[in-house]
């Protein structure tokens, strides 16, 4: 699949579990983003990585831990989440020089029980 | 920082009618305004965008208008079809290669 691929598409986890979300982009981009999409709320930017370096962390709780091993892969490690963290988590990528033109993955629907 | 308000949150129209979604932004320096369409269970996809040096842009049945003085921009969909049913997001960004700030989204339902 070309573009931005996210796995898994759906995830159910308990509050004590540890899981990871994966994002991979095949567009040759060098900036990657994590967004949280909750019902009736704007897309919330969580993290931004440029050339594997984290450049933004929008006051995200430490129970969310991002990792960017290279420009094509982005992970979001989850531990001790809360039910209110249930949401659609979207990954996006862009060229660093054009951060306003982003391509999104299909998202991971996360449910925290 | 930038704040984007989007209205309405839900919109139902009859097939063939027009739909209009409006957004306002707070930062007068914003210069790029994209619109994304997200169908149920699918990724947000860019459908049209406009830059601050243009007042209107059209692509087939979709058009976007920008009023810089009033700091608002709108999405217009004419001759709506059931496949237009989706959530539409507006966004804005300022110069300096900043990330997008999104509106809350509008759920459009086109009734056949």
Coordinates of N, CA, C and O in Angstrom, one line a residue, chain B:
Chain B
X1 N -2.0 31.8 19.9 CA -1.9 30.9 18.7 C -3.2 31.0 17.9 O -4.2 31.5 18.4
X2 N -3.1 30.3 16.8 CA -4.3 30.3 15.9 C -5.4 29.5 16.6 O -5.2 28.5 17.2
X3 N -6.7 29.9 16.3 CA -7.9 29.2 16.7 C -8.8 29.2 15.6 O -9.1 30.2 14.9
X4 N -9.3 28.0 15.2 CA -10.3 27.9 14.1 C -11.6 27.4 14.6 O -11.7 26.4 15.3
X5 N -12.7 28.1 14.3 CA -14.0 27.7 14.6 C -14.7 27.3 13.3 O -14.6 28.0 12.3
X6 N -15.5 26.2 13.4 CA -16.2 25.7 12.2 C -17.7 25.5 12.6 O -18.0 25.0 13.6
X7 N -18.5 25.9 11.6 CA -20.0 25.7 11.7 C -20.6 25.4 10.4 O -20.1 25.8 9.4
X8 N -21.7 24.6 10.4 CA -22.3 24.0 11.6 C -21.6 22.7 11.9 O -20.7 22.2 11.2
X9 N -21.9 22.1 13.0 CA -21.3 20.8 13.4 C -21.9 19.6 12.6 O -21.3 18.6 12.3
X10 N -23.2 19.8 12.3 CA -23.9 18.8 11.4 C -24.7 19.5 10.4 O -25.2 20.6 10.7
X11 N -24.9 18.9 9.2 CA -25.6 19.5 8.1 C -26.2 18.4 7.3 O -25.5 17.5 6.9
X12 N -27.5 18.6 7.1 CA -28.2 17.6 6.2 C -28.8 18.4 5.1 O -29.5 19.4 5.3
X13 N -28.6 17.8 3.9 CA -29.2 18.5 2.7 C -29.8 17.4 1.8 O -29.4 16.2 1.9
X14 N -30.7 17.8 1.0 CA -31.3 16.9 0.0 C -30.3 16.8 -1.2 O -29.6 17.7 -1.6
X15 N -30.3 15.6 -1.8 CA -29.5 15.4 -3.0 C -29.8 16.4 -4.0 O -31.0 16.7 -4.3
X16 N -28.7 17.0 -4.6 CA -28.9 18.0 -5.6 C -28.9 19.5 -5.1 O -28.6 20.4 -5.8
X17 N -29.1 19.6 -3.8 CA -29.0 20.9 -3.1 C -27.5 21.3 -2.9 O -26.6 20.5 -3.0
X18 N -27.3 22.6 -2.5 CA -26.0 23.0 -2.2 C -25.7 22.9 -0.7 O -26.7 23.0 0.1
X19 N -24.5 22.8 -0.3 CA -24.1 22.8 1.1 C -23.0 23.8 1.3 O -22.1 23.9 0.5
X20 N -23.1 24.5 2.4 CA -22.0 25.5 2.8 C -21.6 25.3 4.2 O -22.4 25.2 5.1
X21 N -20.3 25.2 4.3 CA -19.6 25.1 5.7 C -18.7 26.3 5.9 O -18.0 26.6 5.0
X22 N -18.8 26.9 7.1 CA -18.1 28.1 7.3 C -17.0 27.9 8.4 O -17.3 27.3 9.4
X23 N -15.9 28.6 8.3 CA -14.9 28.6 9.3 C -14.4 30.0 9.5 O -14.3 30.8 8.6
X24 N -14.0 30.3 10.8 CA -13.4 31.6 11.1 C -12.0 31.3 11.7 O -11.8 30.2 12.3
X25 N -11.1 32.2 11.6 CA -9.8 32.0 12.2 C -9.4 33.3 12.9 O -9.9 34.3 12.7
X26 N -8.5 33.1 13.8 CA -8.2 34.2 14.7 C -6.9 35.0 14.3 O -6.8 36.2 14.6
X27 N -5.9 34.3 13.7 CA -4.6 34.9 13.5 C -4.6 35.5 12.1 O -4.7 34.8 11.1
X28 N -4.6 36.8 12.0 CA -4.6 37.5 10.7 C -3.4 37.2 9.8 O -3.4 37.4 8.6
X29 N -2.4 36.6 10.4 CA -1.2 36.2 9.6 C -1.4 34.9 8.9 O -0.6 34.5 8.0
X30 N -2.5 34.1 9.2 CA -2.7 32.8 8.5 C -2.8 33.1 7.0 O -3.4 34.0 6.6
X31 N -2.2 32.2 6.3 CA -2.1 32.4 4.8 C -2.4 31.1 4.0 O -2.4 31.1 2.8
X32 N -2.8 30.0 4.7 CA -3.1 28.8 3.9 C -4.2 28.1 4.6 O -4.3 27.9 5.8
X33 N -5.3 27.7 3.8 CA -6.5 27.2 4.3 C -7.0 26.0 3.5 O -7.6 26.1 2.5
X34 N -6.7 24.8 4.0 CA -7.1 23.6 3.3 C -8.4 23.1 3.9 O -8.8 23.4 5.0
X35 N -9.1 22.3 3.1 CA -10.3 21.6 3.5 C -10.0 20.1 3.3 O -9.5 19.6 2.3
X36 N -10.4 19.3 4.4 CA -10.2 17.8 4.3 C -11.6 17.2 4.4 O -12.5 17.7 5.1
X37 N -11.7 16.1 3.7 CA -12.9 15.3 3.7 C -12.5 13.9 4.3 O -11.6 13.3 3.9
X38 N -13.3 13.5 5.3 CA -13.1 12.2 6.0 C -14.3 11.4 5.9 O -15.3 11.6 6.6
X39 N -14.3 10.4 5.0 CA -15.5 9.5 4.9 C -15.4 8.5 6.1 O -14.3 8.3 6.7
X40 N -16.5 7.9 6.4 CA -16.6 7.0 7.6 C -15.6 5.9 7.5 O -15.5 5.2 6.5
X41 N -14.7 5.8 8.5 CA -13.7 4.8 8.6 C -12.5 5.0 7.7 O -11.7 4.1 7.6
X42 N -12.4 6.2 7.1 CA -11.3 6.4 6.2 C -10.5 7.6 6.7 O -10.8 8.3 7.6
X43 N -9.4 7.8 6.0 CA -8.5 8.9 6.4 C -8.9 10.2 5.9 O -9.6 10.3 4.9
X44 N -8.6 11.3 6.6 CA -8.9 12.6 6.0 C -8.1 12.8 4.8 O -6.9 12.5 4.7
X45 N -8.7 13.4 3.8 CA -8.1 13.6 2.5 C -8.3 15.1 2.1 O -9.4 15.6 2.1
X46 N -7.2 15.7 1.6 CA -7.3 17.1 1.1 C -8.1 17.1 -0.1 O -7.9 16.4 -1.1
X47 N -9.1 18.0 -0.1 CA -10.0 18.1 -1.3 C -9.8 19.4 -2.0 O -10.0 19.5 -3.2
X48 N -9.5 20.5 -1.3 CA -9.3 21.8 -1.9 C -8.6 22.7 -0.9 O -8.7 22.4 0.3
X49 N -7.8 23.6 -1.4 CA -7.1 24.6 -0.5 C -7.1 25.9 -1.1 O -7.3 26.1 -2.3
X50 N -6.8 26.9 -0.3 CA -6.8 28.3 -0.9 C -5.7 29.0 -0.1 O -5.5 28.8 1.1
X51 N -5.0 29.9 -0.8 CA -4.0 30.7 -0.1 C -4.5 32.2 0.0 O -5.4 32.6 -0.7
X52 N -3.9 32.9 0.8 CA -4.4 34.2 1.2 C -4.3 35.3 0.1 O -4.9 36.3 0.2
X53 N -3.6 34.9 -1.0 CA -3.6 35.9 -2.1 C -4.7 35.7 -3.1 O -4.7 36.3 -4.2
X54 N -5.6 34.8 -2.8 CA -6.7 34.4 -3.7 C -8.0 34.5 -2.9 O -8.1 34.2 -1.8
X55 N -9.1 35.0 -3.6 CA -10.3 35.2 -2.9 C -11.3 34.0 -3.1 O -12.1 33.7 -2.3
X56 N -11.1 33.3 -4.2 CA -12.0 32.1 -4.5 C -11.2 31.1 -5.3 O -10.4 31.5 -6.2
X57 N -11.6 29.9 -5.1 CA -11.0 28.8 -5.9 C -12.1 27.7 -6.1 O -12.8 27.4 -5.2
X58 N -12.1 27.2 -7.3 CA -13.2 26.3 -7.7 C -12.6 25.0 -8.3 O -11.6 25.1 -9.1
X59 N -13.2 23.9 -8.0 CA -12.8 22.6 -8.6 C -14.0 21.8 -8.8 O -14.5 21.2 -7.9
X60 N -14.6 21.8 -10.0 CA -15.8 21.1 -10.3 C -16.9 21.6 -9.4 O -17.3 22.7 -9.4
X61 N -17.5 20.7 -8.6 CA -18.6 21.0 -7.7 C -18.2 21.7 -6.4 O -19.1 22.0 -5.6
X62 N -16.9 21.8 -6.2 CA -16.4 22.3 -4.9 C -15.8 23.7 -5.1 O -15.0 23.8 -6.0
X63 N -16.1 24.6 -4.2 CA -15.4 25.9 -4.3 C -15.1 26.3 -2.8 O -15.8 25.9 -1.9
X64 N -14.1 27.1 -2.7 CA -13.8 27.7 -1.4 C -13.6 29.2 -1.6 O -13.1 29.7 -2.6
X65 N -14.1 30.0 -0.7 CA -14.0 31.4 -0.7 C -13.3 31.9 0.6 O -13.4 31.3 1.6
X66 N -12.6 33.0 0.5 CA -11.8 33.5 1.6 C -12.1 35.0 1.7 O -12.0 35.7 0.7
X67 N -12.4 35.4 2.9 CA -12.6 36.8 3.2 C -11.5 37.2 4.3 O -11.7 36.9 5.5
X68 N -10.4 37.8 3.8 CA -9.3 38.0 4.8 C -9.7 39.1 5.8 O -9.2 39.1 6.9
X69 N -10.5 40.1 5.4 CA -10.8 41.2 6.3 C -11.7 40.6 7.4 O -11.4 41.0 8.6
X70 N -12.6 39.8 7.1 CA -13.5 39.2 8.1 C -12.8 38.0 8.8 O -13.4 37.4 9.8
X71 N -11.8 37.5 8.2 CA -11.1 36.3 8.7 C -12.0 35.1 8.7 O -12.2 34.4 9.8
X72 N -12.7 34.9 7.6 CA -13.4 33.6 7.5 C -13.3 33.1 6.1 O -13.1 33.8 5.1
X73 N -13.5 31.8 6.0 CA -13.5 31.1 4.7 C -14.5 30.0 4.7 O -14.9 29.5 5.8
X74 N -15.0 29.7 3.5 CA -16.2 28.8 3.4 C -15.9 27.8 2.3 O -15.3 28.0 1.3
X75 N -16.6 26.6 2.5 CA -16.6 25.5 1.5 C -18.0 25.4 1.0 O -19.0 25.4 1.7
X76 N -18.1 25.4 -0.4 CA -19.4 25.3 -1.0 C -19.4 24.1 -1.9 O -18.4 23.9 -2.7
X77 N -20.4 23.3 -1.7 CA -20.5 22.1 -2.5 C -21.9 22.2 -3.2 O -22.9 22.3 -2.6
X78 N -21.8 22.2 -4.6 CA -23.1 22.3 -5.3 C -23.5 20.9 -5.9 O -22.7 20.0 -5.9
X79 N -24.8 20.8 -6.2 CA -25.3 19.6 -6.7 C -24.9 18.4 -5.9 O -24.3 17.4 -6.4
X80 N -25.1 18.4 -4.6 CA -24.6 17.4 -3.7 C -25.1 16.0 -4.1 O -26.2 15.8 -4.6
X81 N -24.3 15.0 -3.8 CA -24.5 13.6 -4.1 C -24.3 12.8 -2.8 O -23.6 13.2 -1.9
X82 N -25.0 11.6 -2.7 CA -24.8 10.8 -1.5 C -23.4 10.6 -1.2 O -23.0 10.5 0.0
X83 N -22.5 10.5 -2.1 CA -21.1 10.2 -1.9 C -20.3 11.4 -1.3 O -19.2 11.3 -0.9
X84 N -21.0 12.5 -1.2 CA -20.5 13.7 -0.6 C -20.6 13.6 1.0 O -20.0 14.4 1.7
X85 N -21.4 12.7 1.4 CA -21.6 12.5 2.8 C -20.3 12.1 3.5 O -19.7 11.1 3.1
X86 N -19.9 12.9 4.5 CA -18.6 12.7 5.2 C -18.5 13.8 6.2 O -19.4 14.6 6.4
X87 N -17.4 13.7 7.0 CA -17.0 14.8 7.9 C -16.0 15.7 7.1 O -15.0 15.2 6.6
X88 N -16.2 17.0 7.1 CA -15.4 17.9 6.5 C -14.7 18.8 7.6 O -15.3 19.3 8.5
X89 N -13.4 18.9 7.4 CA -12.6 19.7 8.3 C -11.9 20.9 7.6 O -11.3 20.7 6.5
X90 N -12.0 22.1 8.2 CA -11.2 23.2 7.7 C -10.0 23.3 8.6 O -9.9 22.8 9.7
X91 N -9.0 24.0 8.1 CA -7.7 24.2 8.8 C -7.1 25.5 8.4 O -7.4 26.0 7.3
X92 N -6.2 26.0 9.2 CA -5.4 27.2 8.8 C -4.0 27.0 9.3 O -3.8 26.3 10.3
X93 N -3.1 27.7 8.6 CA -1.7 27.7 9.1 C -1.1 29.1 8.8 O -1.6 29.8 7.8
X94 N -0.2 29.5 9.6 CA 0.5 30.8 9.4 C 1.8 30.6 8.7 O 2.3 29.5 8.6
X95 N 2.4 31.6 8.2 CA 3.7 31.5 7.6 C 4.7 31.0 8.6 O 4.5 31.1 9.8
X96 N 5.8 30.6 8.1 CA 6.9 30.1 9.0 C 6.8 28.6 9.1 O 7.4 27.9 10.0
X97 N 6.1 28.0 8.1 CA 6.0 26.5 8.0 C 5.5 25.9 9.3 O 6.0 24.9 9.9
X98 N 4.4 26.4 9.8 CA 3.8 25.9 11.1 C 2.8 24.8 10.7 O 2.2 24.8 9.6
X99 N 2.5 23.9 11.7 CA 1.6 22.9 11.4 C 0.1 23.5 11.3 O -0.1 24.6 11.7
X100 N -0.8 22.7 10.8 CA -2.2 23.1 10.6 C -2.9 23.1 12.0 O -2.6 22.3 12.9
X101 N -3.8 24.1 12.1 CA -4.8 24.1 13.2 C -6.2 23.8 12.6 O -6.6 24.5 11.6
X102 N -6.8 22.8 13.1 CA -8.1 22.3 12.5 C -9.3 22.8 13.2 O -9.3 23.1 14.4
X103 N -10.4 22.9 12.5 CA -11.7 23.1 13.1 C -12.2 21.8 13.6 O -11.6 20.7 13.4
X104 N -13.4 21.8 14.3 CA -14.0 20.7 14.9 C -14.6 19.7 13.9 O -15.0 18.6 14.2
X105 N -14.8 20.1 12.7 CA -15.4 19.3 11.7 C -16.9 19.5 11.5 O -17.6 19.9 12.5
X106 N -17.4 19.2 10.4 CA -18.9 19.3 10.1 C -19.3 17.9 9.4 O -18.7 17.5 8.5
X107 N -20.3 17.3 10.0 CA -20.8 16.0 9.5 C -21.9 16.4 8.5 O -22.9 16.8 8.9
X108 N -21.6 16.1 7.2 CA -22.5 16.4 6.1 C -23.2 15.1 5.7 O -22.6 14.1 5.5
X109 N -24.5 15.2 5.7 CA -25.3 14.0 5.3 C -26.2 14.5 4.1 O -26.9 15.5 4.2
X110 N -26.0 13.8 3.0 CA -26.8 14.1 1.8 C -27.8 13.0 1.6 O -27.5 11.8 1.5
X111 N -29.1 13.4 1.7 CA -30.2 12.5 1.7 C -30.7 12.3 0.3 O -31.1 13.3 -0.4
X112 N -30.7 11.1 -0.2 CA -31.2 10.8 -1.5 C -32.7 10.9 -1.6 O -33.4 10.7 -0.7

